[in-house]
mmCIF file with all atom_site columns, C-alpha atoms in Angstrom:
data_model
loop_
_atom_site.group_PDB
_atom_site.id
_atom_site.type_symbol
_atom_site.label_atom_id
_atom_site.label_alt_id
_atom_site.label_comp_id
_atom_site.label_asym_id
_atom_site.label_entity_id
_atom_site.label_seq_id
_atom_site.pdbx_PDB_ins_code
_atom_site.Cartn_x
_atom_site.Cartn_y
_atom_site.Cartn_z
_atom_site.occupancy
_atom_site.B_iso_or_equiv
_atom_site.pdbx_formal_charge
_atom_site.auth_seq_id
_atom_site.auth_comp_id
_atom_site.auth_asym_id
_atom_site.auth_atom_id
_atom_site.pdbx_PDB_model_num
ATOM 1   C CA . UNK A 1 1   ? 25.159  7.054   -18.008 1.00 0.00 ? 1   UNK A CA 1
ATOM 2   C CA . UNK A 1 2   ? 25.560  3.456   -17.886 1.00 0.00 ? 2   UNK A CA 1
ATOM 3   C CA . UNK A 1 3   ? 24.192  2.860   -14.777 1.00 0.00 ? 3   UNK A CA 1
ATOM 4   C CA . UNK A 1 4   ? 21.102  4.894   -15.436 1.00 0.00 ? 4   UNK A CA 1
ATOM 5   C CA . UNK A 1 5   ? 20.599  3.251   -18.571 1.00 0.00 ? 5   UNK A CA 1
ATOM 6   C CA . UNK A 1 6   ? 21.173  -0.060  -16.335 1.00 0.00 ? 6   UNK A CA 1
ATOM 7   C CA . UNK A 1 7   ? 18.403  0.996   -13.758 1.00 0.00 ? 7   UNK A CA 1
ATOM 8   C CA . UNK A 1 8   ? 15.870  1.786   -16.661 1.00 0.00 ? 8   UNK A CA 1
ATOM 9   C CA . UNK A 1 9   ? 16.296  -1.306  -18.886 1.00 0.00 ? 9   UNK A CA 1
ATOM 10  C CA . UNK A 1 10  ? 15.965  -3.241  -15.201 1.00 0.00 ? 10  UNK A CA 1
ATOM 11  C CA . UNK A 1 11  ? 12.702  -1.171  -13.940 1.00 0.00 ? 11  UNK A CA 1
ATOM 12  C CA . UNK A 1 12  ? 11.620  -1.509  -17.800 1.00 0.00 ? 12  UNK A CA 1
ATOM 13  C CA . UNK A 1 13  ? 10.350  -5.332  -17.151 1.00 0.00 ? 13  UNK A CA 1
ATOM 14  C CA . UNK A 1 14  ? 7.229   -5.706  -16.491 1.00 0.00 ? 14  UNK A CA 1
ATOM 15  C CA . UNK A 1 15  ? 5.757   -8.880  -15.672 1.00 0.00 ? 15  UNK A CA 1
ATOM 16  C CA . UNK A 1 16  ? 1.672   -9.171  -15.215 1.00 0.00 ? 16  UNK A CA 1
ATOM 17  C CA . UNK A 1 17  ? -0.537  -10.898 -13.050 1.00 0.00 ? 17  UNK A CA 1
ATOM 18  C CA . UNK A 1 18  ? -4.414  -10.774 -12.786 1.00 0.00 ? 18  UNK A CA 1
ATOM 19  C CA . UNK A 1 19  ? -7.005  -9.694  -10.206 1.00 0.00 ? 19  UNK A CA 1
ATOM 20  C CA . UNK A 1 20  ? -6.962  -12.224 -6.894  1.00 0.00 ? 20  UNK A CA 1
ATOM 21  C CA . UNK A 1 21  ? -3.660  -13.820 -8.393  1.00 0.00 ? 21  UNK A CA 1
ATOM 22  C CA . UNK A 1 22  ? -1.316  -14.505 -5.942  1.00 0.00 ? 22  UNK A CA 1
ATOM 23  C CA . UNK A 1 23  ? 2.174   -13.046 -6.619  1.00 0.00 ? 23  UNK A CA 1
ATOM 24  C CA . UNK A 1 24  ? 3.910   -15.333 -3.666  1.00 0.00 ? 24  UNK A CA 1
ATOM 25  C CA . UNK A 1 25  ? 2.964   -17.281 -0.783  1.00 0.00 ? 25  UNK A CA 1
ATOM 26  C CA . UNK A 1 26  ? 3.548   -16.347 3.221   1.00 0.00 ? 26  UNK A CA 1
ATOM 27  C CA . UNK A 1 27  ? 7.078   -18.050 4.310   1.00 0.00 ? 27  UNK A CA 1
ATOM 28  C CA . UNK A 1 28  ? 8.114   -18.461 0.893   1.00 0.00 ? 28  UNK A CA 1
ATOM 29  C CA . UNK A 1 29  ? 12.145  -18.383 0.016   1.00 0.00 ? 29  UNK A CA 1
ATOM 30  C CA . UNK A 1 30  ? 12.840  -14.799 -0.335  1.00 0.00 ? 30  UNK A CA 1
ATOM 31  C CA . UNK A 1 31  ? 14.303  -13.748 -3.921  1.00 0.00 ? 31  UNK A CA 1
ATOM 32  C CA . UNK A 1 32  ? 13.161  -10.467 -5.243  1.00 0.00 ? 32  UNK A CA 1
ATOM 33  C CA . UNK A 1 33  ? 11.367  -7.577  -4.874  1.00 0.00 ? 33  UNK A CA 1
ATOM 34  C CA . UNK A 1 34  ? 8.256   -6.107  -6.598  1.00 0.00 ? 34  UNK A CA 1
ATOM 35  C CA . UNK A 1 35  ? 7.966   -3.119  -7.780  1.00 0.00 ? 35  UNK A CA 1
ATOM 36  C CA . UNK A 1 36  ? 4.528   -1.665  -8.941  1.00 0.00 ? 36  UNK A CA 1
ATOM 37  C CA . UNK A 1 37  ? 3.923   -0.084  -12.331 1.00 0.00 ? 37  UNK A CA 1
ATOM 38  C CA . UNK A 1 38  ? 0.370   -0.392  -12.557 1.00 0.00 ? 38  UNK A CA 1
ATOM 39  C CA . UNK A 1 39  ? -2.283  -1.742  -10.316 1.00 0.00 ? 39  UNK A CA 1
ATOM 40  C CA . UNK A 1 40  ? -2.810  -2.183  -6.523  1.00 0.00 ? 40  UNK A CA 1
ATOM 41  C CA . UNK A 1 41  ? -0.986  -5.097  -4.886  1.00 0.00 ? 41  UNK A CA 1
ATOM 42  C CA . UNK A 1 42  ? -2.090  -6.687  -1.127  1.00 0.00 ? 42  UNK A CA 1
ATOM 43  C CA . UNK A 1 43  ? -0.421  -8.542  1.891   1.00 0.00 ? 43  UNK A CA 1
ATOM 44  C CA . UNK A 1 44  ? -1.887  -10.438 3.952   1.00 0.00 ? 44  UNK A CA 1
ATOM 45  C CA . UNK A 1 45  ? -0.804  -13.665 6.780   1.00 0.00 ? 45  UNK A CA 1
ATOM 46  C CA . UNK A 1 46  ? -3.213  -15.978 7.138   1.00 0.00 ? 46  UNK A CA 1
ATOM 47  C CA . UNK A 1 47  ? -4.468  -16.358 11.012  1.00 0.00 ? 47  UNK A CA 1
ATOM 48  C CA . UNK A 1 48  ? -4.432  -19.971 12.569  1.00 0.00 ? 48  UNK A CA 1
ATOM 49  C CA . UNK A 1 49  ? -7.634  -20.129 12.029  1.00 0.00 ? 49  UNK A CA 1
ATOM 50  C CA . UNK A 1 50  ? -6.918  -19.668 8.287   1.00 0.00 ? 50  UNK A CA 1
ATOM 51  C CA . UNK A 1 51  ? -8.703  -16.466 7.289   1.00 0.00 ? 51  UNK A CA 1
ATOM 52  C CA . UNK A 1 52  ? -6.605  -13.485 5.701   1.00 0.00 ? 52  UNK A CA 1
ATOM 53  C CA . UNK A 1 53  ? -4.733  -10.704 8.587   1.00 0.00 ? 53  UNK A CA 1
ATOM 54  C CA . UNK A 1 54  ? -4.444  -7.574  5.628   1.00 0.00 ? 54  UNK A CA 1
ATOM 55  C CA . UNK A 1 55  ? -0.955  -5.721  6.702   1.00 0.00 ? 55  UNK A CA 1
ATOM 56  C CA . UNK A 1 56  ? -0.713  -3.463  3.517   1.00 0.00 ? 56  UNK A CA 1
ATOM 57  C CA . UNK A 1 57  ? -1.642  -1.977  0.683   1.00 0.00 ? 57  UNK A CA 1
ATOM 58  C CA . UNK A 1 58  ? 0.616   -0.998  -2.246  1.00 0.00 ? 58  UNK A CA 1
ATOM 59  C CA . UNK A 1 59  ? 0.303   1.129   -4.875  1.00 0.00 ? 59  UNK A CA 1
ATOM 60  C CA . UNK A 1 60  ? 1.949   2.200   -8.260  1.00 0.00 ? 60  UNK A CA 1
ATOM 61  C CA . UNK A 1 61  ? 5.739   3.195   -7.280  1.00 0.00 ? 61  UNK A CA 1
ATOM 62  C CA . UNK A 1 62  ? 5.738   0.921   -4.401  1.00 0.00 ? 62  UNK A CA 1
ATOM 63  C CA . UNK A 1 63  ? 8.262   -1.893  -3.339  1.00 0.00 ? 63  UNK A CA 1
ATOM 64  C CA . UNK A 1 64  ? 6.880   -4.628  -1.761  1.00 0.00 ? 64  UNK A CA 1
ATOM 65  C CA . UNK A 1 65  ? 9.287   -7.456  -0.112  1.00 0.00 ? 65  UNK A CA 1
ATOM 66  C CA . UNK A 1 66  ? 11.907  -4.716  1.771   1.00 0.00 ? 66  UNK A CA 1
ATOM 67  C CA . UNK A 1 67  ? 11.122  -6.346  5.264   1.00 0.00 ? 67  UNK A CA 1
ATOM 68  C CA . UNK A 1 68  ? 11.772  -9.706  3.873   1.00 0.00 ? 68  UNK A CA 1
ATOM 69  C CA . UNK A 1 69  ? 16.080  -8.767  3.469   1.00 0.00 ? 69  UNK A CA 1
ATOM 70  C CA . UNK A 1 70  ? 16.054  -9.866  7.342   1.00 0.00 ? 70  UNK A CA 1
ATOM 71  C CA . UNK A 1 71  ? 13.996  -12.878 7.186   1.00 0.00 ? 71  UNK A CA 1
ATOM 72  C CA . UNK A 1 72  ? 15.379  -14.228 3.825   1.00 0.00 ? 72  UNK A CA 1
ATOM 73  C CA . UNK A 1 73  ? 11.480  -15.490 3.656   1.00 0.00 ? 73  UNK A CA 1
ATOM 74  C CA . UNK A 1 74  ? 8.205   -13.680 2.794   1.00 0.00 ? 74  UNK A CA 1
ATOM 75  C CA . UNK A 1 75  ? 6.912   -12.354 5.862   1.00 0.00 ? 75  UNK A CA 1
ATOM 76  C CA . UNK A 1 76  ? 3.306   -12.394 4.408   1.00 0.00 ? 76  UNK A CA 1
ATOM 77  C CA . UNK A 1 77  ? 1.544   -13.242 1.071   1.00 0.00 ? 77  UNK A CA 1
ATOM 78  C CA . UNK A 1 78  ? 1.169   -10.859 -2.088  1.00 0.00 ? 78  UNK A CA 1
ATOM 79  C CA . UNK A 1 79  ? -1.946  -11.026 -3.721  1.00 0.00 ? 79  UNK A CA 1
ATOM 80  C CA . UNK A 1 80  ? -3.335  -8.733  -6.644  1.00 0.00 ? 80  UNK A CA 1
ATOM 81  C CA . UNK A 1 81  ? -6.221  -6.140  -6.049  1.00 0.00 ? 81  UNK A CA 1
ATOM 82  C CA . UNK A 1 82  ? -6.363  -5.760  -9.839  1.00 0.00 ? 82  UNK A CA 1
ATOM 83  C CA . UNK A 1 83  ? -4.247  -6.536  -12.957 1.00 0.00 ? 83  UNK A CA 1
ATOM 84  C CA . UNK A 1 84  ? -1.434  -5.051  -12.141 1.00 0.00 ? 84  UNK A CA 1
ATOM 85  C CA . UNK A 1 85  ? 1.805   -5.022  -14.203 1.00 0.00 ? 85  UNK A CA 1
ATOM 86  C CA . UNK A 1 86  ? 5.589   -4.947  -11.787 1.00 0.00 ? 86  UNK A CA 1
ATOM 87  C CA . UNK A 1 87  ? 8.749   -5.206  -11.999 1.00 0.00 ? 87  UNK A CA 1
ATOM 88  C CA . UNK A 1 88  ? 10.487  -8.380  -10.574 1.00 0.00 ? 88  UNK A CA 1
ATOM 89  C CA . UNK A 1 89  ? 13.825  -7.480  -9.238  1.00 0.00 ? 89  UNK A CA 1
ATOM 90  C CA . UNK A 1 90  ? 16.217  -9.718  -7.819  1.00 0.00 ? 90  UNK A CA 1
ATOM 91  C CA . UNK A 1 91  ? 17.924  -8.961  -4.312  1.00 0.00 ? 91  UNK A CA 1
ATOM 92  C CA . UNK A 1 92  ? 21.412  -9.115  -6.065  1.00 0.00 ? 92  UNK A CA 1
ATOM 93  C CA . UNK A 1 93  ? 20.332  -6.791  -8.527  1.00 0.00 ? 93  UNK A CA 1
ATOM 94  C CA . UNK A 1 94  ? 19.330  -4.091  -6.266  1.00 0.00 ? 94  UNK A CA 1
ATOM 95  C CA . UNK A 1 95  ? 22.170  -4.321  -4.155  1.00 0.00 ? 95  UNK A CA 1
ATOM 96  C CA . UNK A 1 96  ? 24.471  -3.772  -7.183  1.00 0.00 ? 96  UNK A CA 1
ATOM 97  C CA . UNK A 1 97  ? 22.402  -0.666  -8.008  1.00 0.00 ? 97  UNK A CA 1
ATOM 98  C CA . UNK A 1 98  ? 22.583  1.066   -4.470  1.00 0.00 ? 98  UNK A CA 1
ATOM 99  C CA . UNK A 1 99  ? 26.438  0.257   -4.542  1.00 0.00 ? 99  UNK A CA 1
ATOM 100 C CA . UNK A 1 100 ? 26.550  2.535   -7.658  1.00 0.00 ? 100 UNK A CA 1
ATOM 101 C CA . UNK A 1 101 ? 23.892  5.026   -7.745  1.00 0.00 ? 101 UNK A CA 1
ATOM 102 C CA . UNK A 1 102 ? 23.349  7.306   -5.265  1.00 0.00 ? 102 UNK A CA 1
ATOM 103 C CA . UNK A 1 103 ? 19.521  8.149   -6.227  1.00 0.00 ? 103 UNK A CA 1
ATOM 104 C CA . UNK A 1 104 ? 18.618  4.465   -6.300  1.00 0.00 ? 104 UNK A CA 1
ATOM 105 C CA . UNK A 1 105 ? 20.543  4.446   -2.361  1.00 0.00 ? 105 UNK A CA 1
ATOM 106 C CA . UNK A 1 106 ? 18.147  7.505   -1.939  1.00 0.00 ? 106 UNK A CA 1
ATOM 107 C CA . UNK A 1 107 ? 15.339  6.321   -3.168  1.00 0.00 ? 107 UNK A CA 1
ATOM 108 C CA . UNK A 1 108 ? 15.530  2.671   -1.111  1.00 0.00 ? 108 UNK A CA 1
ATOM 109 C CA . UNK A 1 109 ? 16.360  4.352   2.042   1.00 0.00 ? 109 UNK A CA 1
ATOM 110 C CA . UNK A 1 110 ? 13.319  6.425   1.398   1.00 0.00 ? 110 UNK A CA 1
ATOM 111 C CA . UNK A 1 111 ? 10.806  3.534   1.211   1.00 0.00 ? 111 UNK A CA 1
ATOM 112 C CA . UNK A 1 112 ? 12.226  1.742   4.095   1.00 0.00 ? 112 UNK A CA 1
ATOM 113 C CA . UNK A 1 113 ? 11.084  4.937   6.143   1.00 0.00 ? 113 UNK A CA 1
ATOM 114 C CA . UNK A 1 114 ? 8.612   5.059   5.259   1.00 0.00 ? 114 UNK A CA 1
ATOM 115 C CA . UNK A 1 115 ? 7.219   1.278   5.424   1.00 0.00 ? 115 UNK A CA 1
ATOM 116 C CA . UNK A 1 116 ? 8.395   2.406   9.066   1.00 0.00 ? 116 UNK A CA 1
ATOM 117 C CA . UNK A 1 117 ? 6.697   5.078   9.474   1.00 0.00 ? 117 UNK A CA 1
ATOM 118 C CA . UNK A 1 118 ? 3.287   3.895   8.193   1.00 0.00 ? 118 UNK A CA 1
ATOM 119 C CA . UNK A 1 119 ? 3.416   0.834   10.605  1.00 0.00 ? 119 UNK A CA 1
ATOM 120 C CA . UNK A 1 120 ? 4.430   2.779   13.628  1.00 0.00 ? 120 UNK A CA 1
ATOM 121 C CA . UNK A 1 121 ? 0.821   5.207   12.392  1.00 0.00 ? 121 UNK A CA 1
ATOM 122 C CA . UNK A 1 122 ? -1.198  2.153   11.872  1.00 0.00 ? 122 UNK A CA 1
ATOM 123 C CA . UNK A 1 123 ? -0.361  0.745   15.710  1.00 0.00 ? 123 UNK A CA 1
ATOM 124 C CA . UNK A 1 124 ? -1.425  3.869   16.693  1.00 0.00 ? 124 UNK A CA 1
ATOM 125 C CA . UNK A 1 125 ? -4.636  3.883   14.498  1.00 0.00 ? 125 UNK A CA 1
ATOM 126 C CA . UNK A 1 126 ? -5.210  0.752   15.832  1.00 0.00 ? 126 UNK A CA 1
ATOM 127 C CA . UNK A 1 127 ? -4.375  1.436   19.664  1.00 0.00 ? 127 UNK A CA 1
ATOM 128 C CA . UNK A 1 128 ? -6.010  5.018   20.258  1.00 0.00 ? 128 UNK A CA 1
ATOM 129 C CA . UNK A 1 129 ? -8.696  5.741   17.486  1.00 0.00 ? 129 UNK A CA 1
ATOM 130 C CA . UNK A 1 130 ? -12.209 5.248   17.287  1.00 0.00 ? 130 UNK A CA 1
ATOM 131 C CA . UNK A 1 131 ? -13.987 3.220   14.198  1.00 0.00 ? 131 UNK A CA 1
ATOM 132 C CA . UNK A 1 132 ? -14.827 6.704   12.343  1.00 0.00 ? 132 UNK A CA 1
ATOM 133 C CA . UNK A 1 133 ? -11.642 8.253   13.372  1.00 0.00 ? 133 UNK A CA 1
ATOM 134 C CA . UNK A 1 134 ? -9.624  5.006   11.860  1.00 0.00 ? 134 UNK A CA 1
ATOM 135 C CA . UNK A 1 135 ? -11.278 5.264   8.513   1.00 0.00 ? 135 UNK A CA 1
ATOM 136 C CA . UNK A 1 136 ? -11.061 9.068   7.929   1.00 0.00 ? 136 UNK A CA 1
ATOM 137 C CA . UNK A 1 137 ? -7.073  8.533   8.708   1.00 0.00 ? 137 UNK A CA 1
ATOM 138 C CA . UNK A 1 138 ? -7.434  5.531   5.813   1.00 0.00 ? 138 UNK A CA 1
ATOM 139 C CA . UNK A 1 139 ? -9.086  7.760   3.524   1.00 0.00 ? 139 UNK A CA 1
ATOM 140 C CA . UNK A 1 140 ? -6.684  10.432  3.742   1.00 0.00 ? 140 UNK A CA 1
ATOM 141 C CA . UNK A 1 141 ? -3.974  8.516   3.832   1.00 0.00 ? 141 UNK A CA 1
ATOM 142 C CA . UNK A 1 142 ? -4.804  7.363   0.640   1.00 0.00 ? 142 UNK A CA 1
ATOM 143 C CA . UNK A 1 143 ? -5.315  10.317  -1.134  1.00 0.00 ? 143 UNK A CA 1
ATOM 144 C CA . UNK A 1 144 ? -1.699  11.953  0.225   1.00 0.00 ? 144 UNK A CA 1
ATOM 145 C CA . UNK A 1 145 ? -0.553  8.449   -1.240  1.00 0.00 ? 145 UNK A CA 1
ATOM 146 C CA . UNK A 1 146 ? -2.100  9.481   -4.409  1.00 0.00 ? 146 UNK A CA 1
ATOM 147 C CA . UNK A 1 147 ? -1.183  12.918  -4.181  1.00 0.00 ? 147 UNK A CA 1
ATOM 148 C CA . UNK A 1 148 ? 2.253   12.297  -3.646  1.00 0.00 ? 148 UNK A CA 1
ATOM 149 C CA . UNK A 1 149 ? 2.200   10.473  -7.192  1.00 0.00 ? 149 UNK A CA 1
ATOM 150 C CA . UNK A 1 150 ? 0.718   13.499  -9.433  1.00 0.00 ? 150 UNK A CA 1
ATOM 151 C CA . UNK A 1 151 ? -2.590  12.814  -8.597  1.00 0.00 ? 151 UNK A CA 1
ATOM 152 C CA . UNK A 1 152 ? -4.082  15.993  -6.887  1.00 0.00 ? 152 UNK A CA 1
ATOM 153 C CA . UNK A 1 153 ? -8.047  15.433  -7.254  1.00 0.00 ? 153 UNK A CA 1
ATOM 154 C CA . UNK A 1 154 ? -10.010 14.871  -4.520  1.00 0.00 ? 154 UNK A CA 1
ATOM 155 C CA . UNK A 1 155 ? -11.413 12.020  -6.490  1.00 0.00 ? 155 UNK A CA 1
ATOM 156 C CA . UNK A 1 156 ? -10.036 8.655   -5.706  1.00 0.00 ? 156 UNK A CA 1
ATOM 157 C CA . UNK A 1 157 ? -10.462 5.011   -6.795  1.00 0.00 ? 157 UNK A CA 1
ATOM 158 C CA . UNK A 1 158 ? -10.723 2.574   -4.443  1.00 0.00 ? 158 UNK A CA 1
ATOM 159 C CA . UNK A 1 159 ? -8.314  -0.664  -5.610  1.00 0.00 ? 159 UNK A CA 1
ATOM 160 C CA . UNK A 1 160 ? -9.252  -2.403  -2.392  1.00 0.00 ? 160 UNK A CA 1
ATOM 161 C CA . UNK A 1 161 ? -12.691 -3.548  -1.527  1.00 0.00 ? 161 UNK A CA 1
ATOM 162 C CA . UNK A 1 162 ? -14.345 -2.493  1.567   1.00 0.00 ? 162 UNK A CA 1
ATOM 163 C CA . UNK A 1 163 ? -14.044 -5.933  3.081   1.00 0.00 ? 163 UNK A CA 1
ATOM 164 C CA . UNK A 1 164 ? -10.163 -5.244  2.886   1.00 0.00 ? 164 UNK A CA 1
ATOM 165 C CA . UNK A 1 165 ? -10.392 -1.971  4.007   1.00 0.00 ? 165 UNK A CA 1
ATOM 166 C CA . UNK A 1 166 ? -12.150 -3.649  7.368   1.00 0.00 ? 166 UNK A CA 1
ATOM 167 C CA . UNK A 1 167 ? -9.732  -6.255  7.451   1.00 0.00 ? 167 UNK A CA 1
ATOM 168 C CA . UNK A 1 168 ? -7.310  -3.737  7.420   1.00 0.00 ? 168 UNK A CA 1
ATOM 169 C CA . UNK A 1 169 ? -8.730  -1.214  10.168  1.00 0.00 ? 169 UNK A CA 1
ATOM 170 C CA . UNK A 1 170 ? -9.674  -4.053  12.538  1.00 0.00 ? 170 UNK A CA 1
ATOM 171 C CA . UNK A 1 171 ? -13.717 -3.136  11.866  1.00 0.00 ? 171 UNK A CA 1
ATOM 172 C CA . UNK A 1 172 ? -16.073 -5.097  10.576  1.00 0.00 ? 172 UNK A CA 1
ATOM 173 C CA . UNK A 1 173 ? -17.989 -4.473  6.986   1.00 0.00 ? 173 UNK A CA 1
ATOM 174 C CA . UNK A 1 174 ? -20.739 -3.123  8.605   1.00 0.00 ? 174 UNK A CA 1
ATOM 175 C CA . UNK A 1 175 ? -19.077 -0.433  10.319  1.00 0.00 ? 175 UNK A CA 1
ATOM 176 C CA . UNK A 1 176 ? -17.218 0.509   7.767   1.00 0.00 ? 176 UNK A CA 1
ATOM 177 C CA . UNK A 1 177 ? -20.548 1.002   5.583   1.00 0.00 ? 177 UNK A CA 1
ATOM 178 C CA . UNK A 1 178 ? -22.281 2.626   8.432   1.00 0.00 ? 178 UNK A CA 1
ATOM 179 C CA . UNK A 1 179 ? -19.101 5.208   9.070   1.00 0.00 ? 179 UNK A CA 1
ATOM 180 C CA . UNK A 1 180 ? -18.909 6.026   4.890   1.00 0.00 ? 180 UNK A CA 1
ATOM 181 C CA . UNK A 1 181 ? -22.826 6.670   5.483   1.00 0.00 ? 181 UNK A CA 1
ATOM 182 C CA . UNK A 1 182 ? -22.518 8.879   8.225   1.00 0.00 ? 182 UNK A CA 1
ATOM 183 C CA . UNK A 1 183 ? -19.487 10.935  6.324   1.00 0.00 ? 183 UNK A CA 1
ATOM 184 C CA . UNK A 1 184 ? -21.738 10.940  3.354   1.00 0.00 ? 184 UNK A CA 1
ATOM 185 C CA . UNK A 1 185 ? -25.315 12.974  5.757   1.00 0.00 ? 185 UNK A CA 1
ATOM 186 C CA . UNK A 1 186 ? -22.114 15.431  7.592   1.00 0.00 ? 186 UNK A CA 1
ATOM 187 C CA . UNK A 1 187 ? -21.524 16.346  3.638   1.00 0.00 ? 187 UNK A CA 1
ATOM 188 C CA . UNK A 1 188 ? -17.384 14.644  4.429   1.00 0.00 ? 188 UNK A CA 1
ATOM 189 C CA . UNK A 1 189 ? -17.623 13.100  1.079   1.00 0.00 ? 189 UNK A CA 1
ATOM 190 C CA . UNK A 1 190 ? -20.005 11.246  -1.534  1.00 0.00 ? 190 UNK A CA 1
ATOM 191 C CA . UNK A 1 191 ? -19.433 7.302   -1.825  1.00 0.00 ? 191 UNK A CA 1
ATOM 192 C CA . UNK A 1 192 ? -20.470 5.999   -5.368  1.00 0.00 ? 192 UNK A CA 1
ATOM 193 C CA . UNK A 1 193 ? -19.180 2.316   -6.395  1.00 0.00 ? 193 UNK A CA 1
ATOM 194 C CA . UNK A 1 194 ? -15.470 2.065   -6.096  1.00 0.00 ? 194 UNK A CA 1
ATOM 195 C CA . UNK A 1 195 ? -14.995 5.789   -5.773  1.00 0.00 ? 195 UNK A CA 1
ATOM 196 C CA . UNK A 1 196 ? -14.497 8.156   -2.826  1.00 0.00 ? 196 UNK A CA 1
ATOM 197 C CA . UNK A 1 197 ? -14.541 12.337  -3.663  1.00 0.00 ? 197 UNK A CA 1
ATOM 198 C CA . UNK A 1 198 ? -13.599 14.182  -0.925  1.00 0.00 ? 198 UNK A CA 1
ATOM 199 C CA . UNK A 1 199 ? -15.629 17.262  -0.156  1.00 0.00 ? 199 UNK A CA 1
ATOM 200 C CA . UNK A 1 200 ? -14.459 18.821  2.967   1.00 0.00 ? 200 UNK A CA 1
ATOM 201 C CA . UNK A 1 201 ? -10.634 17.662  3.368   1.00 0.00 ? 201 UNK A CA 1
ATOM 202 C CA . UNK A 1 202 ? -10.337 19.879  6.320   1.00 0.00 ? 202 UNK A CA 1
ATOM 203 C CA . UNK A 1 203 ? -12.521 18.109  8.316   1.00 0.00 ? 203 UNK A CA 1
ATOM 204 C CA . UNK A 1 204 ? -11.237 14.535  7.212   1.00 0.00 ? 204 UNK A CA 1
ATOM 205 C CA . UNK A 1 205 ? -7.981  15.718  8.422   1.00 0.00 ? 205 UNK A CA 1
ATOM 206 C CA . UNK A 1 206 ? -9.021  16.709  11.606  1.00 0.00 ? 206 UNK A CA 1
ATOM 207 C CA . UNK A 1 207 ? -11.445 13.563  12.221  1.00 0.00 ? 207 UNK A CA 1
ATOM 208 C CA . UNK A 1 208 ? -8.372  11.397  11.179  1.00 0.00 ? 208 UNK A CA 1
ATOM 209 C CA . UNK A 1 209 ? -5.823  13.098  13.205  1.00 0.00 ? 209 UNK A CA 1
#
């Protein structure tokens, strides 16, 4: 009982930043890990010719900083999407937890699959699919994100602009408006603002697959 009323006063904190506010820079010392309560966090490494390489996107429940236990430095930079609201907790800290709690272990071992799993699918995205095929997997990708959290509508939010999503995908803005235009006319989904509904899942799936 004492360690699980440990690991809730420690995921408790909550420490908030604003939209566009960076969290920590590319290279920096590594200390501590973020974990997302609210909001939609970023990474990015800047290019040599210094414009912004997106490598993730993070979401309420998320850790960001596991790959960094190797490098003892911040293998990219951590920007906010939106106000978010996360809670900063130190390497020591953690490792004191896993040594002790078995669901925390769980839990860590989880994530680290899964960061692993998501880059080894985003090489292939990148590698083998086509423009439209890369963005349906994106979109649905999302959404099982989402799902996976409680949230079952085929509604979603996007945190991330559509420049980002670009970035992300290796497309340009353009194409990535011309592809959301062209799911919109084969009735896919509807686009309006920041929000995506899905209308025919099934054949997101199989476009993304």
């Amino acid at each position: 009982m004492l360690v699980n009323n440990k690991l809730h006063t420690v995921l408790d904190r909550k420490c908030s930043y604003i939209k566009d506010q960076i969290l920590i820079e590319e290279n920096a010392p590594f200390t501590k890990f973020y974990i997302i309560h609210s909001g939609a966090l970023k990474t990015y490494i800047t290019t040599a010719d210094g414009n912004e390489h997106i490598n993730g996107f993070y979401l309420p429940g998320d850790i960001v900083g596991l790959d960094s236990i190797s490098t003892k430095v911040y293998n990219y930079t951590i920007k906010a999407l939106n106000n978010v609201a996360v809670c900063e907790l130190n390497y020591e800290e953690l490792m004191s937890l896993i040594e002790v709690n078995k669901t925390v272990r769980d839990m860590i071992f989880k994530l680290l699959s899964t960061d692993i799993y998501n880059y080894q699918k985003l090489l292939l995205c990148y590698s083998q699919k086509k423009a439209d095929e890369r963005l349906a997997f994106f979109i649905y990708s999302l959404y099982k994100r989402y799902e996976k959290r409680g949230h079952t509508s085929l509604n979603i939010k996007l945190s991330m602009s559509r420049t980002d999503i670009a970035n992300y995908l290796g497309l340009t803005i353009e194409t990535v408006s011309r592809i959301l235009s062209k799911f919109q006319e084969q009735d896919i989904l509807s686009v309006k603002g920041k929000y995506i509904f899905i209308k025919n899942l099934n054949a997101l799936i199989v476009l993304g697959k």
